[in-house]
Amino acid sequence: MRGLWLENERVRYRDDVPDPQPAPGEAIVRVRLAGVCNTDLEMVKGYYPFTGVPGHEFVGEVERADGAPEWVGRRVAGEINATCGACAACAAGRRSHCEQRTVLGLIGRNGTFAERLALPVANLHAVPDAVPDEAAVFTEPLAAALRIGEQTRLTRHDRMVVVGDGKLGHLVALAWAPEVGSLAVATRSGRARPVLQAQGIRCLAASALPDASADLVVECTGDPGGLDTARRLVRPAGTIVMKSTYRGETAIDFVRVVVDEVTLIGSRCGPFAPALERLAGGIEVAGMVEARFDLADGADALAHAARPGALKVLLRP
Amino acid sequence: MRGLWLENERVRYRDDVPDPQPAPGEAIVRVRLAGVCNTDLEMVKGYYPFTGVPGHEFVGEVERADGAPEWVGRRVAGEINATCGACAACAAGRRSHCEQRTVLGLIGRNGTFAERLALPVANLHAVPDAVPDEAAVFTEPLAAALRIGEQTRLTRHDRMVVVGDGKLGHLVALAWAPEVGSLAVATRSGRARPVLQAQGIRCLAASALPDASADLVVECTGDPGGLDTARRLVRPAGTIVMKSTYRGETAIDFVRVVVDEVTLIGSRCGPFAPALERLAGGIEVAGMVEARFDLADGADALAHAARPGALKVLLRP
């Protein structure tokens, strides 16, 4: 089949990517649209070793579903962690931390930048008819944004600051602005600011935000400097949620973390069902689509997505 | 009065330390015993600027109590943060983070290494008769150990590892061993190991503990390397409580923190009432007393406390 292939930190289009071979209980999904995430870009830079089809954001249509024919023909999004169900993490309900997991386009499983992919039927979520493909393709990153609500106890009184106005920062802001007391995005100069402001979200430079003024800071910059900013903005006994993945070590003054009793929480994959509910409810993600590329132009798509300030780039198989 | 005086990173004994001048609502407490904490030692090394009487651990007897004569003559421990009651942090119930706070022997208020100290009456806790002075002097650090229970949701199934067998690690182990599923202390070669083992607490080298084997790791080493060890030992979606304060920045690989969704929690002062209950209940802290010094020999006391592996050093005014 046609697809992108990552090998030795280089991505190229191929028309002979191996078809997915579903394991028992798995479905074959024809990809309708795939989204490019910063993690894909980091992986291409050698973030960690992966050879195969990258990509983990998609909306697709089920072609086959082992033992579950009722799924065939349905439009779906899919959770990206394929889990064993038997290890200590699975038994404890922490399935996204399964010790034996494969992860779509990331660990041991070909991803979404191809015509078809395989995922366990248990990972599939039907996309409501009201949600167009260009919204449904945001299900996975929106779920990641909603993960914050599972890890913290946000209230309607909380002051939230999102550091970073890239794709994930944008979704975090859209997802949480209606739920908290106040929300501001510390933006750079990218094209995100007008897109966010058009939705009534307050945007300003990080330097314009007062010290210790946020109950919760979400670090989405993908840049070690983001943590310094987050540390400055969070109030004592406040929380920093770390959403960025970037290479290398980051230095932090733990004396202040201890004295101010700051909590730092690493945050990854989130719940699909509420993400799809939010999309069906009309959360406005379409403005984030920056460009669409055919799969054959995938290398150009990734280059475009890597531009500073770029929002969502989509791939059409 | 007699006391130790810290100035320009040097501590000396003086017989002309100014008597405490109580503000309205404050008590004068005659110190019966004071304990040396690693924070005192860090402060002497220039950890942050403080000039005055250091020390924040004590048991004493109330000599005067503005507006509260019923306290006079009582044996007390005292919370170290003197708060304004009016700022946003106080109003939100986060009094130990009061924006205007003074802190006994640490910020803007003379401490416990002297004959007398002043604290708000509201900070005092009566010491039960069953608790001898050499146990009561541990109230403040034991409260700090119990703080972990306010910040996490520990259960009787949790596997806890304490990294560091110094004074605070020791108290954390004593406090939590009866409350969790299992507890191990990653010890060095100090004298703590036999003291802990005598109380049935499992001690072993950090290298003997398997990766990702702890639900909760408490970092008590006072050393940047302790965080690396904690990171290695905590399971995905587990928690690291940071109890150490040490100077400078610490590098950490936040990719692993994010991907494994680890929570890091800075932890400082804790609740006095349960600490006194535990002491009255017989929690065995006496074995931690390593040496007793007269106040006039305070410089020697601090030097002794700074020895690697030293446990608790007490000062008698």
PDB file of C-alpha atoms in Angstrom, chain A residues 103-241:
ATOM      1  CA  VAL A 103       1.712   2.344  20.207  1.00  0.00           C
ATOM      2  CA  LEU A 104       0.329   3.382  16.846  1.00  0.00           C
ATOM      3  CA  GLY A 105       3.124   4.951  14.816  1.00  0.00           C
ATOM      4  CA  LEU A 106       5.376   5.189  17.857  1.00  0.00           C
ATOM      5  CA  ILE A 107       6.313   1.821  19.359  1.00  0.00           C
ATOM      6  CA  GLY A 108       6.223  -1.462  17.492  1.00  0.00           C
ATOM      7  CA  ARG A 109       3.151  -0.724  15.364  1.00  0.00           C
ATOM      8  CA  ASN A 110       2.822   1.025  12.021  1.00  0.00           C
ATOM      9  CA  GLY A 111       0.900   4.273  12.176  1.00  0.00           C
ATOM     10  CA  THR A 112      -1.521   6.515  10.382  1.00  0.00           C
ATOM     11  CA  PHE A 113       0.530   8.014   7.544  1.00  0.00           C
ATOM     12  CA  ALA A 114      -0.560   5.246   5.171  1.00  0.00           C
ATOM     13  CA  GLU A 115      -3.655   3.913   3.461  1.00  0.00           C
ATOM     14  CA  ARG A 116      -4.523   1.465   6.232  1.00  0.00           C
ATOM     15  CA  LEU A 117      -3.665   0.664   9.823  1.00  0.00           C
ATOM     16  CA  ALA A 118      -4.424  -2.095  12.292  1.00  0.00           C
ATOM     17  CA  LEU A 119      -5.690  -1.522  15.843  1.00  0.00           C
ATOM     18  CA  PRO A 120      -7.501  -3.673  18.398  1.00  0.00           C
ATOM     19  CA  VAL A 121     -11.283  -3.426  17.998  1.00  0.00           C
ATOM     20  CA  ALA A 122     -11.343  -2.435  21.677  1.00  0.00           C
ATOM     21  CA  ASN A 123      -9.450   0.749  20.770  1.00  0.00           C
ATOM     22  CA  LEU A 124     -12.064   2.003  18.292  1.00  0.00           C
ATOM     23  CA  HIS A 125     -14.516   4.820  18.962  1.00  0.00           C
ATOM     24  CA  ALA A 126     -17.344   5.561  16.544  1.00  0.00           C
ATOM     25  CA  VAL A 127     -17.309   9.141  15.283  1.00  0.00           C
ATOM     26  CA  PRO A 128     -20.728  10.817  15.514  1.00  0.00           C
ATOM     27  CA  ASP A 129     -22.178  11.861  12.147  1.00  0.00           C
ATOM     28  CA  ALA A 130     -22.162  15.490  13.265  1.00  0.00           C
ATOM     29  CA  VAL A 131     -18.370  15.512  13.452  1.00  0.00           C
ATOM     30  CA  PRO A 132     -16.712  16.066  10.065  1.00  0.00           C
ATOM     31  CA  ASP A 133     -13.425  14.350   9.262  1.00  0.00           C
ATOM     32  CA  GLU A 134     -11.440  17.555   9.727  1.00  0.00           C
ATOM     33  CA  ALA A 135     -12.697  17.737  13.303  1.00  0.00           C
ATOM     34  CA  ALA A 136     -12.606  13.997  14.045  1.00  0.00           C
ATOM     35  CA  VAL A 137      -8.918  13.885  13.169  1.00  0.00           C
ATOM     36  CA  PHE A 138      -8.349  16.003  16.308  1.00  0.00           C
ATOM     37  CA  THR A 139      -9.821  13.361  18.618  1.00  0.00           C
ATOM     38  CA  GLU A 140      -6.470  12.019  19.829  1.00  0.00           C
ATOM     39  CA  PRO A 141      -4.793  15.361  20.621  1.00  0.00           C
ATOM     40  CA  LEU A 142      -8.012  16.726  22.126  1.00  0.00           C
ATOM     41  CA  ALA A 143      -8.165  13.652  24.349  1.00  0.00           C
ATOM     42  CA  ALA A 144      -4.576  14.410  25.389  1.00  0.00           C
ATOM     43  CA  ALA A 145      -5.710  17.936  26.304  1.00  0.00           C
ATOM     44  CA  LEU A 146      -8.590  16.522  28.345  1.00  0.00           C
ATOM     45  CA  ARG A 147      -6.218  14.208  30.208  1.00  0.00           C
ATOM     46  CA  ILE A 148      -5.400  17.201  32.412  1.00  0.00           C
ATOM     47  CA  GLY A 149      -8.851  16.931  33.960  1.00  0.00           C
ATOM     48  CA  GLU A 150      -8.191  13.330  34.979  1.00  0.00           C
ATOM     49  CA  GLN A 151      -4.927  14.247  36.660  1.00  0.00           C
ATOM     50  CA  THR A 152      -5.912  17.417  38.508  1.00  0.00           C
ATOM     51  CA  ARG A 153      -8.981  18.745  40.287  1.00  0.00           C
ATOM     52  CA  LEU A 154      -9.799  21.793  38.221  1.00  0.00           C
ATOM     53  CA  THR A 155     -12.612  24.021  39.395  1.00  0.00           C
ATOM     54  CA  ARG A 156     -14.513  26.964  37.977  1.00  0.00           C
ATOM     55  CA  HIS A 157     -12.404  29.203  40.197  1.00  0.00           C
ATOM     56  CA  ASP A 158      -9.012  28.144  38.875  1.00  0.00           C
ATOM     57  CA  ARG A 159      -6.751  30.476  36.953  1.00  0.00           C
ATOM     58  CA  MET A 160      -5.129  28.473  34.160  1.00  0.00           C
ATOM     59  CA  VAL A 161      -2.238  29.578  31.980  1.00  0.00           C
ATOM     60  CA  VAL A 162      -1.203  27.645  28.895  1.00  0.00           C
ATOM     61  CA  VAL A 163       2.446  28.223  28.022  1.00  0.00           C
ATOM     62  CA  GLY A 164       2.907  27.718  24.311  1.00  0.00           C
ATOM     63  CA  ASP A 165       0.515  28.379  21.480  1.00  0.00           C
ATOM     64  CA  GLY A 166       1.371  25.445  19.250  1.00  0.00           C
ATOM     65  CA  LYS A 167      -1.066  22.738  18.305  1.00  0.00           C
ATOM     66  CA  LEU A 168      -1.382  21.148  21.710  1.00  0.00           C
ATOM     67  CA  GLY A 169      -1.412  24.443  23.593  1.00  0.00           C
ATOM     68  CA  HIS A 170      -4.162  25.577  21.272  1.00  0.00           C
ATOM     69  CA  LEU A 171      -6.291  22.496  21.976  1.00  0.00           C
ATOM     70  CA  VAL A 172      -5.670  22.746  25.728  1.00  0.00           C
ATOM     71  CA  ALA A 173      -6.882  26.337  25.626  1.00  0.00           C
ATOM     72  CA  LEU A 174      -9.980  25.482  23.574  1.00  0.00           C
ATOM     73  CA  ALA A 175     -10.806  22.524  25.796  1.00  0.00           C
ATOM     74  CA  TRP A 176     -10.400  24.235  29.157  1.00  0.00           C
ATOM     75  CA  ALA A 177     -11.350  27.876  28.619  1.00  0.00           C
ATOM     76  CA  PRO A 178     -15.056  27.116  29.215  1.00  0.00           C
ATOM     77  CA  GLU A 179     -14.328  25.031  32.312  1.00  0.00           C
ATOM     78  CA  VAL A 180     -12.106  27.203  34.515  1.00  0.00           C
ATOM     79  CA  GLY A 181     -12.269  30.612  36.151  1.00  0.00           C
ATOM     80  CA  SER A 182      -9.857  32.250  33.753  1.00  0.00           C
ATOM     81  CA  LEU A 183      -7.508  31.093  31.053  1.00  0.00           C
ATOM     82  CA  ALA A 184      -4.687  32.865  29.260  1.00  0.00           C
ATOM     83  CA  VAL A 185      -2.298  31.600  26.627  1.00  0.00           C
ATOM     84  CA  ALA A 186       1.293  32.751  26.670  1.00  0.00           C
ATOM     85  CA  THR A 187       1.801  33.121  22.935  1.00  0.00           C
ATOM     86  CA  ARG A 188       4.748  33.760  20.712  1.00  0.00           C
ATOM     87  CA  SER A 189       4.392  35.489  17.402  1.00  0.00           C
ATOM     88  CA  GLY A 190       2.908  32.608  15.437  1.00  0.00           C
ATOM     89  CA  ARG A 191      -0.345  32.555  13.614  1.00  0.00           C
ATOM     90  CA  ALA A 192      -2.035  30.934  16.622  1.00  0.00           C
ATOM     91  CA  ARG A 193      -2.795  34.221  18.351  1.00  0.00           C
ATOM     92  CA  PRO A 194      -5.480  35.519  15.967  1.00  0.00           C
ATOM     93  CA  VAL A 195      -6.976  32.015  15.709  1.00  0.00           C
ATOM     94  CA  LEU A 196      -7.270  31.815  19.483  1.00  0.00           C
ATOM     95  CA  GLN A 197      -8.424  35.379  19.912  1.00  0.00           C
ATOM     96  CA  ALA A 198     -11.171  34.791  17.350  1.00  0.00           C
ATOM     97  CA  GLN A 199     -12.546  32.291  19.846  1.00  0.00           C
ATOM     98  CA  GLY A 200     -12.403  34.748  22.711  1.00  0.00           C
ATOM     99  CA  ILE A 201      -9.275  33.322  24.289  1.00  0.00           C
ATOM    100  CA  ARG A 202      -6.931  35.761  25.997  1.00  0.00           C
ATOM    101  CA  CYS A 203      -3.449  35.740  24.491  1.00  0.00           C
ATOM    102  CA  LEU A 204      -0.429  37.653  25.665  1.00  0.00           C
ATOM    103  CA  ALA A 205       3.323  37.392  25.890  1.00  0.00           C
ATOM    104  CA  ALA A 206       4.582  35.325  28.813  1.00  0.00           C
ATOM    105  CA  SER A 207       6.430  38.394  30.063  1.00  0.00           C
ATOM    106  CA  ALA A 208       3.096  40.195  30.466  1.00  0.00           C
ATOM    107  CA  LEU A 209       1.815  37.579  32.905  1.00  0.00           C
ATOM    108  CA  PRO A 210       2.540  38.261  36.591  1.00  0.00           C
ATOM    109  CA  ASP A 211       4.621  35.908  38.711  1.00  0.00           C
ATOM    110  CA  ALA A 212       2.750  33.306  40.749  1.00  0.00           C
ATOM    111  CA  SER A 213      -0.553  34.249  39.130  1.00  0.00           C
ATOM    112  CA  ALA A 214      -1.756  30.831  37.970  1.00  0.00           C
ATOM    113  CA  ASP A 215      -3.256  27.953  39.918  1.00  0.00           C
ATOM    114  CA  LEU A 216      -2.431  25.614  37.061  1.00  0.00           C
ATOM    115  CA  VAL A 217       0.089  26.063  34.269  1.00  0.00           C
ATOM    116  CA  VAL A 218       0.129  23.723  31.285  1.00  0.00           C
ATOM    117  CA  GLU A 219       3.545  23.562  29.653  1.00  0.00           C
ATOM    118  CA  CYS A 220       3.091  23.004  25.918  1.00  0.00           C
ATOM    119  CA  THR A 221       6.065  24.772  24.368  1.00  0.00           C
ATOM    120  CA  GLY A 222       8.152  21.778  23.396  1.00  0.00           C
ATOM    121  CA  ASP A 223      11.075  23.836  24.635  1.00  0.00           C
ATOM    122  CA  PRO A 224      13.052  23.583  27.878  1.00  0.00           C
ATOM    123  CA  GLY A 225      12.545  27.318  28.469  1.00  0.00           C
ATOM    124  CA  GLY A 226       8.832  26.664  28.826  1.00  0.00           C
ATOM    125  CA  LEU A 227       9.360  25.033  32.179  1.00  0.00           C
ATOM    126  CA  ASP A 228      11.131  28.113  33.536  1.00  0.00           C
ATOM    127  CA  THR A 229       8.193  30.210  32.453  1.00  0.00           C
ATOM    128  CA  ALA A 230       5.745  27.766  33.978  1.00  0.00           C
ATOM    129  CA  ARG A 231       7.699  27.753  37.222  1.00  0.00           C
ATOM    130  CA  ARG A 232       7.570  31.526  37.370  1.00  0.00           C
ATOM    131  CA  LEU A 233       3.851  31.716  36.676  1.00  0.00           C
ATOM    132  CA  VAL A 234       2.570  29.020  39.015  1.00  0.00           C
ATOM    133  CA  ARG A 235       1.511  30.059  42.487  1.00  0.00           C
ATOM    134  CA  PRO A 236       2.824  28.293  45.606  1.00  0.00           C
ATOM    135  CA  ALA A 237       1.090  24.926  46.023  1.00  0.00           C
ATOM    136  CA  GLY A 238       0.011  25.178  42.392  1.00  0.00           C
ATOM    137  CA  THR A 239       0.394  22.637  39.614  1.00  0.00           C
ATOM    138  CA  ILE A 240       2.390  22.478  36.403  1.00  0.00           C
ATOM    139  CA  VAL A 241       1.199  19.934  33.856  1.00  0.00           C
TER     140      VAL A 241
END
